[in-house]
Short mmCIF file of C-alpha atoms in Angstrom, two decimals:
data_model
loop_
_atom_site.label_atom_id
_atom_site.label_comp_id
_atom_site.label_asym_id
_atom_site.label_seq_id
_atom_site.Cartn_x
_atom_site.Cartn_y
_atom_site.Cartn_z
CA UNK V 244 116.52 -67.89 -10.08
CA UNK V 245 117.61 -67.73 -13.70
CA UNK V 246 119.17 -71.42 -13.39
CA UNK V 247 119.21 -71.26 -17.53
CA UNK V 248 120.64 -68.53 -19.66
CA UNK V 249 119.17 -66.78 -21.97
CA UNK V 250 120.08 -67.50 -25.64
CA UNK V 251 119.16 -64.77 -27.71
CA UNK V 252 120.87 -63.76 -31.18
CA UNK V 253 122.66 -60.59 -31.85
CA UNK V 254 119.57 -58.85 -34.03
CA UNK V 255 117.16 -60.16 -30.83
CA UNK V 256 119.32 -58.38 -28.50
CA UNK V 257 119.24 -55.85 -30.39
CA UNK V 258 115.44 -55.36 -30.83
CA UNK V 259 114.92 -55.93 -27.21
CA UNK V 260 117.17 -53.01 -26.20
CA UNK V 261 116.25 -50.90 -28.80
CA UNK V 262 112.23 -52.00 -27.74
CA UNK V 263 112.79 -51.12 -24.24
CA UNK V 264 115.06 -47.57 -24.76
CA UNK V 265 112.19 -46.29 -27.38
CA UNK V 266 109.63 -46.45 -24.64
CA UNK V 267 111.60 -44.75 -21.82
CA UNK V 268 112.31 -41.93 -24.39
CA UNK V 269 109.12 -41.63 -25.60
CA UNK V 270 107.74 -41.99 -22.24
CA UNK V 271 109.98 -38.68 -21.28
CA UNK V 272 110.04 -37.12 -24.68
CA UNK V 273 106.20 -36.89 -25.19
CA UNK V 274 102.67 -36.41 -22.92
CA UNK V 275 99.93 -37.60 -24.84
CA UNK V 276 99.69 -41.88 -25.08
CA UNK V 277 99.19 -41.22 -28.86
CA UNK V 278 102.30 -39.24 -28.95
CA UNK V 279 104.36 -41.43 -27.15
CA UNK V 280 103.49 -44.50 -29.34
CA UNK V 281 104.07 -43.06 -32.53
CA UNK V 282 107.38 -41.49 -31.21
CA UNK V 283 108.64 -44.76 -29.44
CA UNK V 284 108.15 -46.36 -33.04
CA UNK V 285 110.43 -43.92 -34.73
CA UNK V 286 112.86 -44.36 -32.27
CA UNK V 287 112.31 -47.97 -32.38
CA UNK V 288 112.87 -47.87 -36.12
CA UNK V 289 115.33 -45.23 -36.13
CA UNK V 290 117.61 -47.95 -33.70
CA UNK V 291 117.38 -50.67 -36.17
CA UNK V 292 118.07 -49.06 -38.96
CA UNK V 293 121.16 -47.13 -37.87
CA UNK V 294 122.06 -50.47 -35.99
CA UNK V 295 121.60 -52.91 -39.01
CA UNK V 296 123.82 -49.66 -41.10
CA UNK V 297 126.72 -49.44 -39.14
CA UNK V 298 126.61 -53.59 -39.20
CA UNK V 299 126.68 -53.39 -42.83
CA UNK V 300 129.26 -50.84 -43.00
CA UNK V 301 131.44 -52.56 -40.43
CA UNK V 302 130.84 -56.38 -42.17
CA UNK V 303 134.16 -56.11 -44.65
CA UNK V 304 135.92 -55.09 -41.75
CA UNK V 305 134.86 -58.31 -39.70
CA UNK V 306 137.04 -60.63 -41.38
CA UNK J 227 91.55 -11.72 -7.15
CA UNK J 228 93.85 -10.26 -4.67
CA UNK J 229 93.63 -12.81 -2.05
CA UNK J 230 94.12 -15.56 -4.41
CA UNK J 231 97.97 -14.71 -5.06
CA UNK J 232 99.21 -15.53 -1.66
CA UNK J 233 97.48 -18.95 -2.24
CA UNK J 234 99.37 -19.43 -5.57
CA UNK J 235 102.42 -18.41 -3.75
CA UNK J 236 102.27 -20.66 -1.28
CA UNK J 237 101.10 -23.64 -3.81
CA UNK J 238 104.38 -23.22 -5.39
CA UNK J 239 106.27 -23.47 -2.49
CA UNK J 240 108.12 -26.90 -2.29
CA UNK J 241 109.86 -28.47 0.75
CA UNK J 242 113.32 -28.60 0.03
CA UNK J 243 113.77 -32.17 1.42
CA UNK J 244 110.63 -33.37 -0.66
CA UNK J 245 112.82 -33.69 -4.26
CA UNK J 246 116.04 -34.99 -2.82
CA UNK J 247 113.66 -37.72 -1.19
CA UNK J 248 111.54 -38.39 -4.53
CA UNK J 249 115.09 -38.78 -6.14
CA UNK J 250 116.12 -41.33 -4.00
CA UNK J 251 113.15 -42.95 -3.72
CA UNK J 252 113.36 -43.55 -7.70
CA UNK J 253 117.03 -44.39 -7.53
CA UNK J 254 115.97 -47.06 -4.84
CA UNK J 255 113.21 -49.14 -6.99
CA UNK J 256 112.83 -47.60 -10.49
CA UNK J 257 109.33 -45.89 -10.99
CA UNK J 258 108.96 -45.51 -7.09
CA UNK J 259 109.48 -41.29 -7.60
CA UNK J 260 107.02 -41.45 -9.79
CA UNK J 261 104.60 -43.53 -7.99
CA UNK J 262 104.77 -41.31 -5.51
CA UNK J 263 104.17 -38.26 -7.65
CA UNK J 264 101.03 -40.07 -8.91
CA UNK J 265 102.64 -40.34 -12.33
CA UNK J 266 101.70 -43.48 -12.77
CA UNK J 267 102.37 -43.98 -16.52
CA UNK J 268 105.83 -43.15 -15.89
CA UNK J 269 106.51 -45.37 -12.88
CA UNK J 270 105.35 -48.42 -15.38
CA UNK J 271 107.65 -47.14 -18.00
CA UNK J 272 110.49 -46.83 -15.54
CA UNK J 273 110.17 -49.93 -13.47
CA UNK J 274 109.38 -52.26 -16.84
CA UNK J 275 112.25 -50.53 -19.06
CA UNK J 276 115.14 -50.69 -16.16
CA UNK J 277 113.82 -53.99 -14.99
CA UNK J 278 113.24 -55.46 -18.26
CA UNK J 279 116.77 -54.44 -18.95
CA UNK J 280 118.27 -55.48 -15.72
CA UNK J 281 116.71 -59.18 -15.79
CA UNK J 282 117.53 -59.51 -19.52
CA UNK J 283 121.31 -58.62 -18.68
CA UNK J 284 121.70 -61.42 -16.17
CA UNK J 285 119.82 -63.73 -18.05
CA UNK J 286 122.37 -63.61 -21.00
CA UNK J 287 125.02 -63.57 -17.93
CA UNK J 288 126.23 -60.16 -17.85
CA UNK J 289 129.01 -59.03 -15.87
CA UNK J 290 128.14 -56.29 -12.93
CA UNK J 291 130.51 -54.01 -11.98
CA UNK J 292 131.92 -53.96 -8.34
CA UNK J 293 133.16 -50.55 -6.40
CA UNK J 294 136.75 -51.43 -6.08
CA UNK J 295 137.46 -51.72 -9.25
CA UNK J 296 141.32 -51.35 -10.91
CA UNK J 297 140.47 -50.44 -14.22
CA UNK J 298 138.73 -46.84 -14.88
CA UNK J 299 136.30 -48.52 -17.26
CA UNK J 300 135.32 -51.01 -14.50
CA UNK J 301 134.64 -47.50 -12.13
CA UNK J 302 132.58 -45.55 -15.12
CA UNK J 303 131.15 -49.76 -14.80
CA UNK J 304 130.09 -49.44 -11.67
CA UNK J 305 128.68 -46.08 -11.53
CA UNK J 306 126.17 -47.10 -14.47
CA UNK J 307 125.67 -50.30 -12.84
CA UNK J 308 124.78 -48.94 -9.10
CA UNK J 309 121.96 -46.24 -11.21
CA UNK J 310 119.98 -49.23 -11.58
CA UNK J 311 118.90 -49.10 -7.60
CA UNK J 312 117.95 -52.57 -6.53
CA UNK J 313 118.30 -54.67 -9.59
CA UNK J 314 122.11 -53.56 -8.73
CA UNK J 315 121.65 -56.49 -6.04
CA UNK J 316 120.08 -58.66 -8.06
CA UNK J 317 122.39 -60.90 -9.77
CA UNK J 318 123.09 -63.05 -6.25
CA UNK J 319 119.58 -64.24 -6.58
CA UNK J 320 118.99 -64.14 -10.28
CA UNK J 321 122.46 -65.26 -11.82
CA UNK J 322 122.87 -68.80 -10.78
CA UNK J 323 125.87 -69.45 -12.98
CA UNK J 324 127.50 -66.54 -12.48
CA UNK J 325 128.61 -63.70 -15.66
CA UNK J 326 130.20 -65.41 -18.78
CA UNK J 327 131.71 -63.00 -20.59
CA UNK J 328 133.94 -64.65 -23.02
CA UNK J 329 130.48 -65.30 -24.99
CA UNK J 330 129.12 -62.17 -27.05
CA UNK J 331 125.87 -62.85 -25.00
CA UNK J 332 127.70 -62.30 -22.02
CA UNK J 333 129.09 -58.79 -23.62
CA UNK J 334 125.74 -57.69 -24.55
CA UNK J 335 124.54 -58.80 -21.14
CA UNK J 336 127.01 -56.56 -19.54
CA UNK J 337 126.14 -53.05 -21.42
CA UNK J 338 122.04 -54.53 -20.72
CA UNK J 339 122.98 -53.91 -16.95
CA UNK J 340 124.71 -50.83 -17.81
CA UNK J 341 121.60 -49.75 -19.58
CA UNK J 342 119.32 -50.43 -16.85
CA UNK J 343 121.47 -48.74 -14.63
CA UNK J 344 121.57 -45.20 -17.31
CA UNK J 345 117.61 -45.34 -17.72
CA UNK J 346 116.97 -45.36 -14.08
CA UNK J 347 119.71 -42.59 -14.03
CA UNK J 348 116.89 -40.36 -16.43
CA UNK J 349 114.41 -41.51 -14.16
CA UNK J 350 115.66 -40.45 -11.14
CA UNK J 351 116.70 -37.05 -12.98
CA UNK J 352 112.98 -36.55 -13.97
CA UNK J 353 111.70 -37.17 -10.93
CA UNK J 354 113.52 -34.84 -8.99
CA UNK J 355 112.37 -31.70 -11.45
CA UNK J 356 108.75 -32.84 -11.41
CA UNK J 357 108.82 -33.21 -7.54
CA UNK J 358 110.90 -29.42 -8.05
CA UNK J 359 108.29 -28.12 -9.93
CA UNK J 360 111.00 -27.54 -13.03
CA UNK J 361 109.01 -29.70 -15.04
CA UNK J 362 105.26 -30.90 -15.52
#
């Protein structure tokens, strides 16, 4: 049992998720274990940096 | 060469029930279609994504989404929720506390399980066509 929560911050949520989706699409996306690793780290990438924009974008909006 | 295409022919045949059973195996325990299509690479991608996602979502006390549900968010909820197979059931034996959603944790929890529940969803859906012969 998970008696203790997890505390994790809003970017390591964020990696995590973004960690775990890149894989399953590369996983479907692509055949080849080469493929699928350099494709899950675009993704992975791509995630963050679209993530960490619309943060940015939405900050003066937070307040 | 000519007795060879009756062989092919019959090689591509596929038992109806055979899919529908890989599909619901998957939907059961993520990665299990695949496991049992010998995709083994797959059934560790499904089983560690969904599950990773699932036990990560209760640990930051996610909310899961029951059947009778009022609100037609809490049904679109559940039906993303239920994808997940049997990390659906989990939370009576992994969430202690129970869901806390008035924390942001608990918010991010929630769309975790949700997800979990969508991945298996593509999992289940890839399954079936490689068990259907509609994809390699």
């Amino acid at each position: 049992m998970l008696r203790t929560a997890l505390h994790l911050s809003h970017f390591a949520a964020m990696v995590v998720f973004a960690l775990l989706v890149s894989i399953v699409l590369a996983g479907l996306a692509r055949r080849t274990a080469a493929e699928r690793i350099r494709y899950a780290l675009w993704t992975l990438m791509m995630f963050l940096l679209v993530g960490v924009g619309i943060a940015w974008l939405m900050y003066p909006f937070s307040r | 060469m000519a007795s060879e295409a009756p062989l092919t022919e019959n090689s591509r045949k596929v038992n109806p029930a055979r899919p529908i059973f890989i599909a619901f195996a998957a939907w059961v325990v993520p990665g299990l279609g695949h496991l049992l299509l010998k995709r083994w690479g797959r059934a560790l991608i499904f089983f560690l994504a969904a599950g990773g996602l699932a036990v990560v979502g209760y640990g930051m006390r996610g909310e899961v989404f029951t059947p009778l549900s009022s609100d037609p968010f809490g049904a679109l909820g559940f039906l993303a929720d239920i994808c997940a197979g049997v990390f659906y059931f989990l939370p009576r034996f992994l969430e202690a506390s129970g869901p806390d959603i008035s924390r942001a944790a608990g918010d991010y929890g929630t769309r975790f399980i949700a997800a979990a529940g969508i991945v298996n969803l593509l999992g289940v859906l890839d399954a079936y066509a490689i068990a259907s012969r509609r994809r390699s």
